[in-house]
């Protein structure tokens, strides 16, 4: 299910070059990217309390069916562009609901009593890894079909339909995992972030994730949505494949960096978040000459570095959210994190808007500096307190 969610998001992103060739303007394409985020954030915030109250299973399975319907609407967009906007909106709503309800479901199924004690260390990052796999494989598959198959704007979406149907058939066999205290709880049940949810006061969650969260998707979106359009001038006939390779390289690097994320987390979770922001800053710095001189290979390298930073930051965000959330508020607090993270999806639209006044390389350089400043803020706000006895948390 989580793979299907990521696949549905990036299958469209990989076709941006094809849609531009078909006549859509850059502004229209970037607006359709933003429509996804417009739907995703309400989907997260609505699905999370529903999942805490009525269960992970019904909300996640319903979201997966809506995800399938959204892809059908995008297929209709091949004949009438009118369907693209609702298709992207429903993709965002369904993906948001899957991230909230499905993410909590996966985390709980990866913890006792569903796995032996001690095997739950992968729980916090497992949902993020499979979403990233969907991002990588969905974009590459869609671009390869669009490059060589007939009726690309229809056939490129067929693999997701198959994946969504198979995911629904398998996922419906999994048990409900909602903690019993959620059942019958009033509307305020699991409200987060609260003192109980954060363990360090009501500001604990925001202090831990806010300086970093929007970068989680700002960096990869620049890597596979903005950079390919800036460097593909010499790739006549291969633009769609190049865009698909970019959508695979960026989140693929986020998956590949997971061993490093585990190594850093074992030495302090904050190190993972700080490293993610610094790696992103390096990716933005590499993107400056790539965009300035139209270098496709360097753009892919920059995208891979941005993707590695995304993987580190995502692991930090999910692990921190799981550590701060009370059992009855896991889906809700997770939805807050994903909502903050997906604000970064507006980055390509922001860059294209500011490009009317500033050169894009200068904007990318500013992003590198800003990422370093946010890293410093994250460390400053979350450094260990001194002058008081340490309390051991479980």
mmCIF file of C-alpha atoms in Angstrom:
data_model
loop_
_atom_site.group_PDB
_atom_site.id
_atom_site.type_symbol
_atom_site.label_atom_id
_atom_site.label_comp_id
_atom_site.label_asym_id
_atom_site.label_seq_id
_atom_site.Cartn_x
_atom_site.Cartn_y
_atom_site.Cartn_z
ATOM 1 C CA UNK A 1 0.000 0.000 0.000
ATOM 2 C CA UNK A 2 2.760 2.443 0.869
ATOM 3 C CA UNK A 3 4.563 1.620 -2.382
ATOM 4 C CA UNK A 4 1.351 2.242 -4.329
ATOM 5 C CA UNK A 5 1.036 5.627 -2.619
ATOM 6 C CA UNK A 6 4.538 6.713 -3.640
ATOM 7 C CA UNK A 7 4.071 5.246 -7.130
ATOM 8 C CA UNK A 8 0.894 7.277 -7.701
ATOM 9 C CA UNK A 9 2.682 10.512 -6.784
ATOM 10 C CA UNK A 10 5.688 10.128 -9.055
ATOM 11 C CA UNK A 11 4.137 8.493 -12.095
ATOM 12 C CA UNK A 12 2.823 11.954 -12.997
ATOM 13 C CA UNK A 13 6.069 13.753 -12.159
ATOM 14 C CA UNK A 14 7.961 11.498 -14.580
ATOM 15 C CA UNK A 15 5.627 12.551 -17.387
ATOM 16 C CA UNK A 16 6.170 16.295 -16.984
ATOM 17 C CA UNK A 17 8.275 16.474 -20.136
ATOM 18 C CA UNK A 18 5.641 14.578 -22.087
ATOM 19 C CA UNK A 19 2.895 16.898 -20.878
ATOM 20 C CA UNK A 20 4.998 19.924 -21.811
ATOM 21 C CA UNK A 21 5.500 18.432 -25.282
ATOM 22 C CA UNK A 22 1.744 17.903 -25.513
ATOM 23 C CA UNK A 23 1.183 21.634 -25.008
ATOM 24 C CA UNK A 24 0.903 22.263 -21.262
ATOM 25 C CA UNK A 25 2.835 25.310 -20.114
ATOM 26 C CA UNK A 26 5.472 25.190 -17.371
ATOM 27 C CA UNK A 27 3.111 27.158 -15.130
ATOM 28 C CA UNK A 28 0.304 24.640 -15.689
ATOM 29 C CA UNK A 29 2.599 21.687 -15.030
ATOM 30 C CA UNK A 30 3.949 23.213 -11.803
ATOM 31 C CA UNK A 31 0.402 24.071 -10.728
ATOM 32 C CA UNK A 32 -0.634 20.427 -11.214
ATOM 33 C CA UNK A 33 2.300 19.392 -9.042
ATOM 34 C CA UNK A 34 1.069 21.800 -6.358
ATOM 35 C CA UNK A 35 -2.534 20.523 -6.620
ATOM 36 C CA UNK A 36 -1.262 17.196 -5.301
ATOM 37 C CA UNK A 37 -0.016 18.875 -2.123
ATOM 38 C CA UNK A 38 -3.262 20.866 -1.823
ATOM 39 C CA UNK A 39 -5.154 17.576 -1.638
ATOM 40 C CA UNK A 40 -2.573 15.701 0.385
ATOM 41 C CA UNK A 41 -2.474 17.905 3.468
ATOM 42 C CA UNK A 42 -6.271 17.821 4.118
ATOM 43 C CA UNK A 43 -6.165 14.085 3.396
ATOM 44 C CA UNK A 44 -3.564 13.671 6.106
ATOM 45 C CA UNK A 45 -5.328 15.828 8.665
ATOM 46 C CA UNK A 46 -8.768 14.276 8.117
ATOM 47 C CA UNK A 47 -7.686 10.641 7.834
ATOM 48 C CA UNK A 48 -5.485 10.660 10.932
ATOM 49 C CA UNK A 49 -8.238 11.238 13.555
ATOM 50 C CA UNK A 50 -10.513 8.859 11.643
ATOM 51 C CA UNK A 51 -7.815 6.175 11.794
ATOM 52 C CA UNK A 52 -7.286 6.781 15.517
ATOM 53 C CA UNK A 53 -11.032 6.585 16.156
ATOM 54 C CA UNK A 54 -12.326 3.937 13.716
ATOM 55 C CA UNK A 55 -9.204 1.959 12.892
ATOM 56 C CA UNK A 56 -6.251 1.923 10.528
ATOM 57 C CA UNK A 57 -7.628 -0.803 8.283
ATOM 58 C CA UNK A 58 -10.882 0.745 6.962
ATOM 59 C CA UNK A 59 -9.355 4.192 6.428
ATOM 60 C CA UNK A 60 -6.263 2.858 4.655
ATOM 61 C CA UNK A 61 -8.209 0.473 2.419
ATOM 62 C CA UNK A 62 -10.685 3.204 1.496
ATOM 63 C CA UNK A 63 -7.816 5.553 0.671
ATOM 64 C CA UNK A 64 -6.252 2.925 -1.560
ATOM 65 C CA UNK A 65 -9.477 2.614 -3.552
ATOM 66 C CA UNK A 66 -9.576 6.401 -3.985
ATOM 67 C CA UNK A 67 -5.946 6.238 -5.099
ATOM 68 C CA UNK A 68 -6.983 3.856 -7.857
ATOM 69 C CA UNK A 69 -9.863 6.125 -8.933
ATOM 70 C CA UNK A 70 -7.441 9.068 -9.109
ATOM 71 C CA UNK A 71 -5.253 7.209 -11.586
ATOM 72 C CA UNK A 72 -8.294 6.447 -13.743
ATOM 73 C CA UNK A 73 -9.017 10.196 -13.859
ATOM 74 C CA UNK A 74 -5.438 10.904 -14.938
ATOM 75 C CA UNK A 75 -5.870 8.401 -17.748
ATOM 76 C CA UNK A 76 -8.970 10.295 -18.873
ATOM 77 C CA UNK A 77 -6.773 13.407 -18.955
ATOM 78 C CA UNK A 78 -5.106 12.031 -22.079
ATOM 79 C CA UNK A 79 -8.233 12.981 -23.988
ATOM 80 C CA UNK A 80 -9.340 16.006 -21.983
ATOM 81 C CA UNK A 81 -6.887 17.948 -19.808
ATOM 82 C CA UNK A 82 -9.814 18.940 -17.586
ATOM 83 C CA UNK A 83 -9.505 15.591 -15.767
ATOM 84 C CA UNK A 84 -5.883 16.137 -14.779
ATOM 85 C CA UNK A 85 -6.637 18.595 -11.947
ATOM 86 C CA UNK A 86 -9.219 16.390 -10.149
ATOM 87 C CA UNK A 87 -6.999 13.375 -10.784
ATOM 88 C CA UNK A 88 -4.065 15.060 -9.092
ATOM 89 C CA UNK A 89 -6.269 16.362 -6.279
ATOM 90 C CA UNK A 90 -7.656 12.872 -5.529
ATOM 91 C CA UNK A 91 -4.149 11.445 -5.779
ATOM 92 C CA UNK A 92 -3.078 13.873 -3.067
ATOM 93 C CA UNK A 93 -6.074 13.192 -0.823
ATOM 94 C CA UNK A 94 -5.680 9.415 -1.088
ATOM 95 C CA UNK A 95 -1.908 9.525 -0.660
ATOM 96 C CA UNK A 96 -2.306 11.694 2.432
ATOM 97 C CA UNK A 97 -4.799 9.284 3.954
ATOM 98 C CA UNK A 98 -2.495 6.357 3.167
ATOM 99 C CA UNK A 99 0.470 8.085 4.766
ATOM 100 C CA UNK A 100 -1.495 8.792 7.948
ATOM 101 C CA UNK A 101 -3.544 5.608 8.380
ATOM 102 C CA UNK A 102 -1.285 3.267 6.434
ATOM 103 C CA UNK A 103 1.873 4.615 8.034
ATOM 104 C CA UNK A 104 0.478 4.024 11.529
ATOM 105 C CA UNK A 105 -0.752 0.575 10.459
ATOM 106 C CA UNK A 106 2.663 -0.428 9.106
ATOM 107 C CA UNK A 107 4.422 0.878 12.200
ATOM 108 C CA UNK A 108 2.139 -1.085 14.523
ATOM 109 C CA UNK A 109 2.318 -4.249 12.420
ATOM 110 C CA UNK A 110 6.115 -3.925 12.658
ATOM 111 C CA UNK A 111 6.009 -3.867 16.473
ATOM 112 C CA UNK A 112 5.075 -6.420 19.158
ATOM 113 C CA UNK A 113 2.871 -8.419 19.384
ATOM 114 C CA UNK A 114 3.004 -8.754 15.582
ATOM 115 C CA UNK A 115 6.791 -9.212 15.544
ATOM 116 C CA UNK A 116 9.107 -10.663 18.221
ATOM 117 C CA UNK A 117 10.442 -8.211 20.806
ATOM 118 C CA UNK A 118 13.614 -6.578 19.553
ATOM 119 C CA UNK A 119 12.602 -6.832 15.888
ATOM 120 C CA UNK A 120 10.681 -3.561 15.931
ATOM 121 C CA UNK A 121 13.696 -1.325 15.280
ATOM 122 C CA UNK A 122 12.705 -0.982 11.614
ATOM 123 C CA UNK A 123 9.156 0.061 12.465
ATOM 124 C CA UNK A 124 9.590 3.818 12.339
ATOM 125 C CA UNK A 125 11.370 3.901 8.983
ATOM 126 C CA UNK A 126 9.678 1.002 7.157
ATOM 127 C CA UNK A 127 6.764 3.077 5.842
ATOM 128 C CA UNK A 128 9.142 5.767 4.590
ATOM 129 C CA UNK A 129 11.357 3.228 2.812
ATOM 130 C CA UNK A 130 8.449 1.697 0.910
ATOM 131 C CA UNK A 131 7.014 5.087 -0.009
ATOM 132 C CA UNK A 132 10.455 5.970 -1.391
ATOM 133 C CA UNK A 133 10.576 2.725 -3.365
ATOM 134 C CA UNK A 134 7.231 3.690 -4.883
ATOM 135 C CA UNK A 135 8.559 7.142 -5.744
ATOM 136 C CA UNK A 136 11.582 5.648 -7.498
ATOM 137 C CA UNK A 137 9.990 2.745 -9.364
ATOM 138 C CA UNK A 138 6.772 4.554 -10.334
ATOM 139 C CA UNK A 139 8.519 7.445 -12.012
ATOM 140 C CA UNK A 140 11.005 5.301 -13.916
ATOM 141 C CA UNK A 141 8.384 2.811 -15.101
ATOM 142 C CA UNK A 142 5.999 5.550 -16.277
ATOM 143 C CA UNK A 143 8.733 7.361 -18.194
ATOM 144 C CA UNK A 144 9.936 4.230 -20.001
ATOM 145 C CA UNK A 145 6.389 3.436 -21.109
ATOM 146 C CA UNK A 146 5.790 7.029 -22.162
ATOM 147 C CA UNK A 147 9.008 7.105 -24.212
ATOM 148 C CA UNK A 148 8.330 4.048 -26.355
ATOM 149 C CA UNK A 149 4.753 2.796 -25.954
ATOM 150 C CA UNK A 150 1.743 3.997 -27.956
ATOM 151 C CA UNK A 151 -0.803 6.196 -26.167
ATOM 152 C CA UNK A 152 1.723 7.030 -23.433
ATOM 153 C CA UNK A 153 -0.627 9.193 -21.356
ATOM 154 C CA UNK A 154 -2.870 6.165 -20.889
ATOM 155 C CA UNK A 155 -0.562 3.150 -20.801
ATOM 156 C CA UNK A 156 1.940 4.808 -18.438
ATOM 157 C CA UNK A 157 -0.666 4.666 -15.675
ATOM 158 C CA UNK A 158 -1.616 0.980 -16.104
ATOM 159 C CA UNK A 159 1.128 -0.435 -13.813
ATOM 160 C CA UNK A 160 -0.217 1.590 -10.896
ATOM 161 C CA UNK A 161 -3.711 0.196 -11.441
ATOM 162 C CA UNK A 162 -2.319 -3.329 -11.219
ATOM 163 C CA UNK A 163 -0.236 -2.468 -8.157
ATOM 164 C CA UNK A 164 -3.165 -0.812 -6.353
ATOM 165 C CA UNK A 165 -5.481 -3.788 -6.970
ATOM 166 C CA UNK A 166 -2.847 -6.268 -5.764
ATOM 167 C CA UNK A 167 -2.038 -4.106 -2.733
ATOM 168 C CA UNK A 168 -5.715 -3.958 -1.748
ATOM 169 C CA UNK A 169 -6.113 -7.735 -2.067
ATOM 170 C CA UNK A 170 -3.101 -8.400 0.154
ATOM 171 C CA UNK A 171 -3.609 -5.591 2.676
ATOM 172 C CA UNK A 172 -7.220 -6.499 3.472
ATOM 173 C CA UNK A 173 -5.946 -9.735 5.026
ATOM 174 C CA UNK A 174 -3.921 -7.841 7.631
ATOM 175 C CA UNK A 175 -5.386 -7.377 11.128
ATOM 176 C CA UNK A 176 -6.564 -4.147 12.692
ATOM 177 C CA UNK A 177 -3.924 -2.701 15.039
ATOM 178 C CA UNK A 178 -5.592 0.363 16.564
ATOM 179 C CA UNK A 179 -4.826 0.547 20.316
ATOM 180 C CA UNK A 180 -7.895 -0.286 22.390
ATOM 181 C CA UNK A 181 -7.791 3.070 24.155
ATOM 182 C CA UNK A 182 -8.643 4.704 20.817
ATOM 183 C CA UNK A 183 -11.905 2.801 20.545
ATOM 184 C CA UNK A 184 -14.881 4.874 21.539
ATOM 185 C CA UNK A 185 -12.727 7.816 22.397
ATOM 186 C CA UNK A 186 -14.180 11.248 22.104
ATOM 187 C CA UNK A 187 -13.162 13.770 19.491
ATOM 188 C CA UNK A 188 -10.284 14.929 21.630
ATOM 189 C CA UNK A 189 -8.753 11.463 21.891
ATOM 190 C CA UNK A 190 -5.169 11.402 20.783
ATOM 191 C CA UNK A 191 -5.075 15.127 20.243
ATOM 192 C CA UNK A 192 -1.489 16.096 19.495
ATOM 193 C CA UNK A 193 0.854 17.529 20.046
ATOM 194 C CA UNK A 194 0.204 17.611 23.796
ATOM 195 C CA UNK A 195 2.389 17.116 26.796
ATOM 196 C CA UNK A 196 1.571 13.410 26.793
ATOM 197 C CA UNK A 197 2.351 13.088 23.144
ATOM 198 C CA UNK A 198 5.644 14.895 23.209
ATOM 199 C CA UNK A 199 7.003 13.772 26.529
ATOM 200 C CA UNK A 200 8.798 17.126 26.816
ATOM 201 C CA UNK A 201 5.944 19.572 26.820
ATOM 202 C CA UNK A 202 3.660 20.783 24.085
ATOM 203 C CA UNK A 203 6.491 22.327 22.043
ATOM 204 C CA UNK A 204 8.603 19.149 21.895
ATOM 205 C CA UNK A 205 7.258 17.901 18.568
ATOM 206 C CA UNK A 206 7.419 21.265 16.822
ATOM 207 C CA UNK A 207 10.909 21.983 18.093
ATOM 208 C CA UNK A 208 12.114 18.587 16.916
ATOM 209 C CA UNK A 209 10.699 18.590 13.379
ATOM 210 C CA UNK A 210 9.613 22.058 12.240
ATOM 211 C CA UNK A 211 13.068 23.407 11.220
ATOM 212 C CA UNK A 212 13.629 20.286 9.096
ATOM 213 C CA UNK A 213 10.281 18.935 7.893
ATOM 214 C CA UNK A 214 9.558 21.168 4.840
ATOM 215 C CA UNK A 215 12.980 20.259 3.423
ATOM 216 C CA UNK A 216 12.027 16.571 3.340
ATOM 217 C CA UNK A 217 10.204 17.026 0.040
ATOM 218 C CA UNK A 218 11.545 20.411 -1.067
ATOM 219 C CA UNK A 219 14.930 18.844 -1.826
ATOM 220 C CA UNK A 220 13.756 15.835 -3.894
ATOM 221 C CA UNK A 221 11.133 17.896 -5.726
ATOM 222 C CA UNK A 222 13.859 20.252 -6.910
ATOM 223 C CA UNK A 223 15.949 17.212 -7.830
ATOM 224 C CA UNK A 224 13.422 15.487 -10.084
ATOM 225 C CA UNK A 225 10.880 18.190 -10.988
ATOM 226 C CA UNK A 226 12.924 21.375 -11.395
ATOM 227 C CA UNK A 227 16.433 20.356 -12.450
ATOM 228 C CA UNK A 228 15.502 18.108 -15.419
ATOM 229 C CA UNK A 229 13.657 20.975 -17.104
ATOM 230 C CA UNK A 230 16.706 23.224 -16.704
ATOM 231 C CA UNK A 231 19.291 20.877 -18.222
ATOM 232 C CA UNK A 232 17.459 18.872 -20.906
ATOM 233 C CA UNK A 233 18.117 21.265 -23.797
ATOM 234 C CA UNK A 234 20.602 18.859 -25.363
ATOM 235 C CA UNK A 235 18.530 15.733 -24.794
ATOM 236 C CA UNK A 236 16.241 15.919 -27.792
ATOM 237 C CA UNK A 237 14.237 12.713 -28.024
ATOM 238 C CA UNK A 238 15.293 11.557 -24.559
ATOM 239 C CA UNK A 239 13.691 14.144 -22.303
ATOM 240 C CA UNK A 240 10.993 11.801 -20.975
ATOM 241 C CA UNK A 241 13.465 9.030 -20.162
ATOM 242 C CA UNK A 242 15.826 11.513 -18.520
ATOM 243 C CA UNK A 243 12.977 12.818 -16.345
ATOM 244 C CA UNK A 244 12.118 9.232 -15.394
ATOM 245 C CA UNK A 245 15.725 8.443 -14.514
ATOM 246 C CA UNK A 246 15.785 11.558 -12.319
ATOM 247 C CA UNK A 247 12.617 10.464 -10.496
ATOM 248 C CA UNK A 248 14.282 7.108 -9.850
ATOM 249 C CA UNK A 249 17.729 8.398 -8.851
ATOM 250 C CA UNK A 250 16.518 10.944 -6.302
ATOM 251 C CA UNK A 251 14.302 8.745 -4.070
ATOM 252 C CA UNK A 252 16.504 5.744 -4.855
ATOM 253 C CA UNK A 253 19.361 7.548 -3.160
ATOM 254 C CA UNK A 254 17.050 8.077 -0.203
ATOM 255 C CA UNK A 255 16.619 4.304 0.093
ATOM 256 C CA UNK A 256 20.316 3.579 -0.477
ATOM 257 C CA UNK A 257 21.345 5.897 2.368
ATOM 258 C CA UNK A 258 19.339 3.992 4.999
ATOM 259 C CA UNK A 259 22.343 2.063 6.397
ATOM 260 C CA UNK A 260 24.008 5.402 7.085
ATOM 261 C CA UNK A 261 20.769 6.664 8.648
ATOM 262 C CA UNK A 262 20.722 3.660 11.005
ATOM 263 C CA UNK A 263 24.382 4.203 11.917
ATOM 264 C CA UNK A 264 23.798 7.863 12.700
ATOM 265 C CA UNK A 265 20.568 7.195 14.617
ATOM 266 C CA UNK A 266 22.369 4.703 16.841
ATOM 267 C CA UNK A 267 24.652 7.555 17.907
ATOM 268 C CA UNK A 268 21.870 10.092 18.408
ATOM 269 C CA UNK A 269 18.711 10.708 16.427
ATOM 270 C CA UNK A 270 19.456 14.427 16.071
ATOM 271 C CA UNK A 271 22.604 13.611 14.104
ATOM 272 C CA UNK A 272 20.465 12.019 11.397
ATOM 273 C CA UNK A 273 18.351 15.147 10.936
ATOM 274 C CA UNK A 274 21.347 17.473 10.980
ATOM 275 C CA UNK A 275 23.221 15.311 8.488
ATOM 276 C CA UNK A 276 20.182 15.269 6.215
ATOM 277 C CA UNK A 277 20.025 19.063 6.065
ATOM 278 C CA UNK A 278 23.762 19.397 5.452
ATOM 279 C CA UNK A 279 23.671 16.808 2.667
ATOM 280 C CA UNK A 280 20.733 18.677 1.103
ATOM 281 C CA UNK A 281 22.774 21.884 1.252
ATOM 282 C CA UNK A 282 25.525 20.096 -0.663
ATOM 283 C CA UNK A 283 22.987 18.925 -3.250
ATOM 284 C CA UNK A 284 21.683 22.446 -3.786
ATOM 285 C CA UNK A 285 25.271 23.689 -4.132
ATOM 286 C CA UNK A 286 25.949 21.096 -6.860
ATOM 287 C CA UNK A 287 22.702 22.076 -8.575
ATOM 288 C CA UNK A 288 23.969 25.649 -9.050
ATOM 289 C CA UNK A 289 26.552 24.876 -11.782
ATOM 290 C CA UNK A 290 24.334 22.120 -13.202
ATOM 291 C CA UNK A 291 21.513 24.585 -13.805
ATOM 292 C CA UNK A 292 23.798 27.457 -14.768
ATOM 293 C CA UNK A 293 25.618 25.485 -17.475
ATOM 294 C CA UNK A 294 22.904 22.997 -18.484
ATOM 295 C CA UNK A 295 24.811 19.860 -17.419
ATOM 296 C CA UNK A 296 22.476 16.814 -17.272
ATOM 297 C CA UNK A 297 25.011 14.465 -15.656
ATOM 298 C CA UNK A 298 25.890 16.914 -12.898
ATOM 299 C CA UNK A 299 22.155 17.512 -12.383
ATOM 300 C CA UNK A 300 21.676 13.781 -11.755
ATOM 301 C CA UNK A 301 24.565 13.826 -9.270
ATOM 302 C CA UNK A 302 23.013 16.821 -7.526
ATOM 303 C CA UNK A 303 19.648 15.021 -7.513
ATOM 304 C CA UNK A 304 21.226 11.934 -5.937
ATOM 305 C CA UNK A 305 22.780 14.063 -3.187
ATOM 306 C CA UNK A 306 19.452 15.820 -2.598
ATOM 307 C CA UNK A 307 17.812 12.388 -2.458
ATOM 308 C CA UNK A 308 20.317 11.150 0.098
ATOM 309 C CA UNK A 309 19.525 14.159 2.266
ATOM 310 C CA UNK A 310 15.819 13.406 1.827
ATOM 311 C CA UNK A 311 16.351 9.828 3.033
ATOM 312 C CA UNK A 312 18.213 10.943 6.150
ATOM 313 C CA UNK A 313 15.709 13.681 6.965
ATOM 314 C CA UNK A 314 12.709 11.399 6.414
ATOM 315 C CA UNK A 315 14.157 8.737 8.695
ATOM 316 C CA UNK A 316 14.791 11.334 11.386
ATOM 317 C CA UNK A 317 11.299 12.805 11.076
ATOM 318 C CA UNK A 318 9.435 9.495 11.219
ATOM 319 C CA UNK A 319 11.572 8.108 14.052
ATOM 320 C CA UNK A 320 11.205 11.307 16.073
ATOM 321 C CA UNK A 321 7.454 11.424 15.520
ATOM 322 C CA UNK A 322 7.063 7.795 16.608
ATOM 323 C CA UNK A 323 9.163 8.448 19.716
ATOM 324 C CA UNK A 324 7.132 11.501 20.749
ATOM 325 C CA UNK A 325 3.642 10.165 19.971
ATOM 326 C CA UNK A 326 1.422 8.516 22.532
ATOM 327 C CA UNK A 327 -0.062 5.203 21.213
ATOM 328 C CA UNK A 328 -3.498 6.792 20.869
ATOM 329 C CA UNK A 329 -2.108 9.735 18.881
ATOM 330 C CA UNK A 330 0.319 8.035 16.502
ATOM 331 C CA UNK A 331 -1.709 8.535 13.312
ATOM 332 C CA UNK A 332 -2.513 12.132 14.202
ATOM 333 C CA UNK A 333 1.038 13.155 15.071
ATOM 334 C CA UNK A 334 2.305 11.332 11.981
ATOM 335 C CA UNK A 335 -0.148 13.340 9.883
ATOM 336 C CA UNK A 336 1.266 16.574 11.322
ATOM 337 C CA UNK A 337 4.776 15.550 10.316
ATOM 338 C CA UNK A 338 3.756 14.538 6.775
ATOM 339 C CA UNK A 339 1.763 17.766 6.383
ATOM 340 C CA UNK A 340 4.813 19.849 7.280
ATOM 341 C CA UNK A 341 7.002 17.738 5.019
ATOM 342 C CA UNK A 342 4.703 18.043 2.026
ATOM 343 C CA UNK A 343 4.756 21.826 2.205
ATOM 344 C CA UNK A 344 8.064 21.337 0.429
ATOM 345 C CA UNK A 345 6.224 20.164 -2.673
ATOM 346 C CA UNK A 346 5.505 23.800 -3.436
ATOM 347 C CA UNK A 347 9.250 24.376 -3.971
ATOM 348 C CA UNK A 348 9.168 23.980 -7.797
ATOM 349 C CA UNK A 349 6.235 26.394 -8.028
ATOM 350 C CA UNK A 350 8.043 28.859 -5.767
ATOM 351 C CA UNK A 351 11.229 28.635 -7.819
ATOM 352 C CA UNK A 352 9.391 29.091 -11.127
ATOM 353 C CA UNK A 353 7.616 32.149 -9.676
ATOM 354 C CA UNK A 354 10.780 33.756 -8.292
ATOM 355 C CA UNK A 355 12.677 32.948 -11.503
ATOM 356 C CA UNK A 356 10.947 35.931 -13.102
ATOM 357 C CA UNK A 357 12.997 38.180 -10.827
ATOM 358 C CA UNK A 358 16.104 36.125 -9.945
ATOM 359 C CA UNK A 359 18.304 33.680 -11.891
ATOM 360 C CA UNK A 360 17.551 30.073 -10.928
ATOM 361 C CA UNK A 361 21.194 29.298 -9.988
ATOM 362 C CA UNK A 362 21.052 32.142 -7.490
ATOM 363 C CA UNK A 363 17.838 30.730 -6.021
ATOM 364 C CA UNK A 364 19.465 27.303 -5.680
ATOM 365 C CA UNK A 365 22.460 28.866 -3.938
ATOM 366 C CA UNK A 366 20.094 30.639 -1.540
ATOM 367 C CA UNK A 367 18.420 27.291 -0.811
ATOM 368 C CA UNK A 368 21.814 25.799 0.096
ATOM 369 C CA UNK A 369 22.499 28.611 2.562
ATOM 370 C CA UNK A 370 19.003 28.363 4.026
ATOM 371 C CA UNK A 371 19.382 24.608 4.551
ATOM 372 C CA UNK A 372 22.578 25.206 6.548
ATOM 373 C CA UNK A 373 20.830 27.833 8.671
ATOM 374 C CA UNK A 374 17.913 25.458 9.355
ATOM 375 C CA UNK A 375 20.418 22.789 10.385
ATOM 376 C CA UNK A 376 21.945 25.183 12.887
ATOM 377 C CA UNK A 377 18.484 26.055 14.207
ATOM 378 C CA UNK A 378 17.543 22.373 14.545
ATOM 379 C CA UNK A 379 20.662 21.622 16.570
ATOM 380 C CA UNK A 380 20.281 24.761 18.687
ATOM 381 C CA UNK A 381 16.659 24.026 19.593
ATOM 382 C CA UNK A 382 17.234 20.337 20.357
ATOM 383 C CA UNK A 383 20.673 20.200 21.925
ATOM 384 C CA UNK A 384 20.788 18.209 25.183
ATOM 385 C CA UNK A 385 19.870 20.208 28.256
ATOM 386 C CA UNK A 386 22.660 20.702 30.778
ATOM 387 C CA UNK A 387 22.495 21.401 34.446
ATOM 388 C CA UNK A 388 19.718 18.915 35.202
ATOM 389 C CA UNK A 389 19.691 15.193 35.900
ATOM 390 C CA UNK A 390 19.239 13.110 32.736
ATOM 391 C CA UNK A 391 16.017 11.147 32.574
ATOM 392 C CA UNK A 392 15.966 7.861 30.772
ATOM 393 C CA UNK A 393 13.097 7.499 28.291
ATOM 394 C CA UNK A 394 11.789 4.252 26.915
#
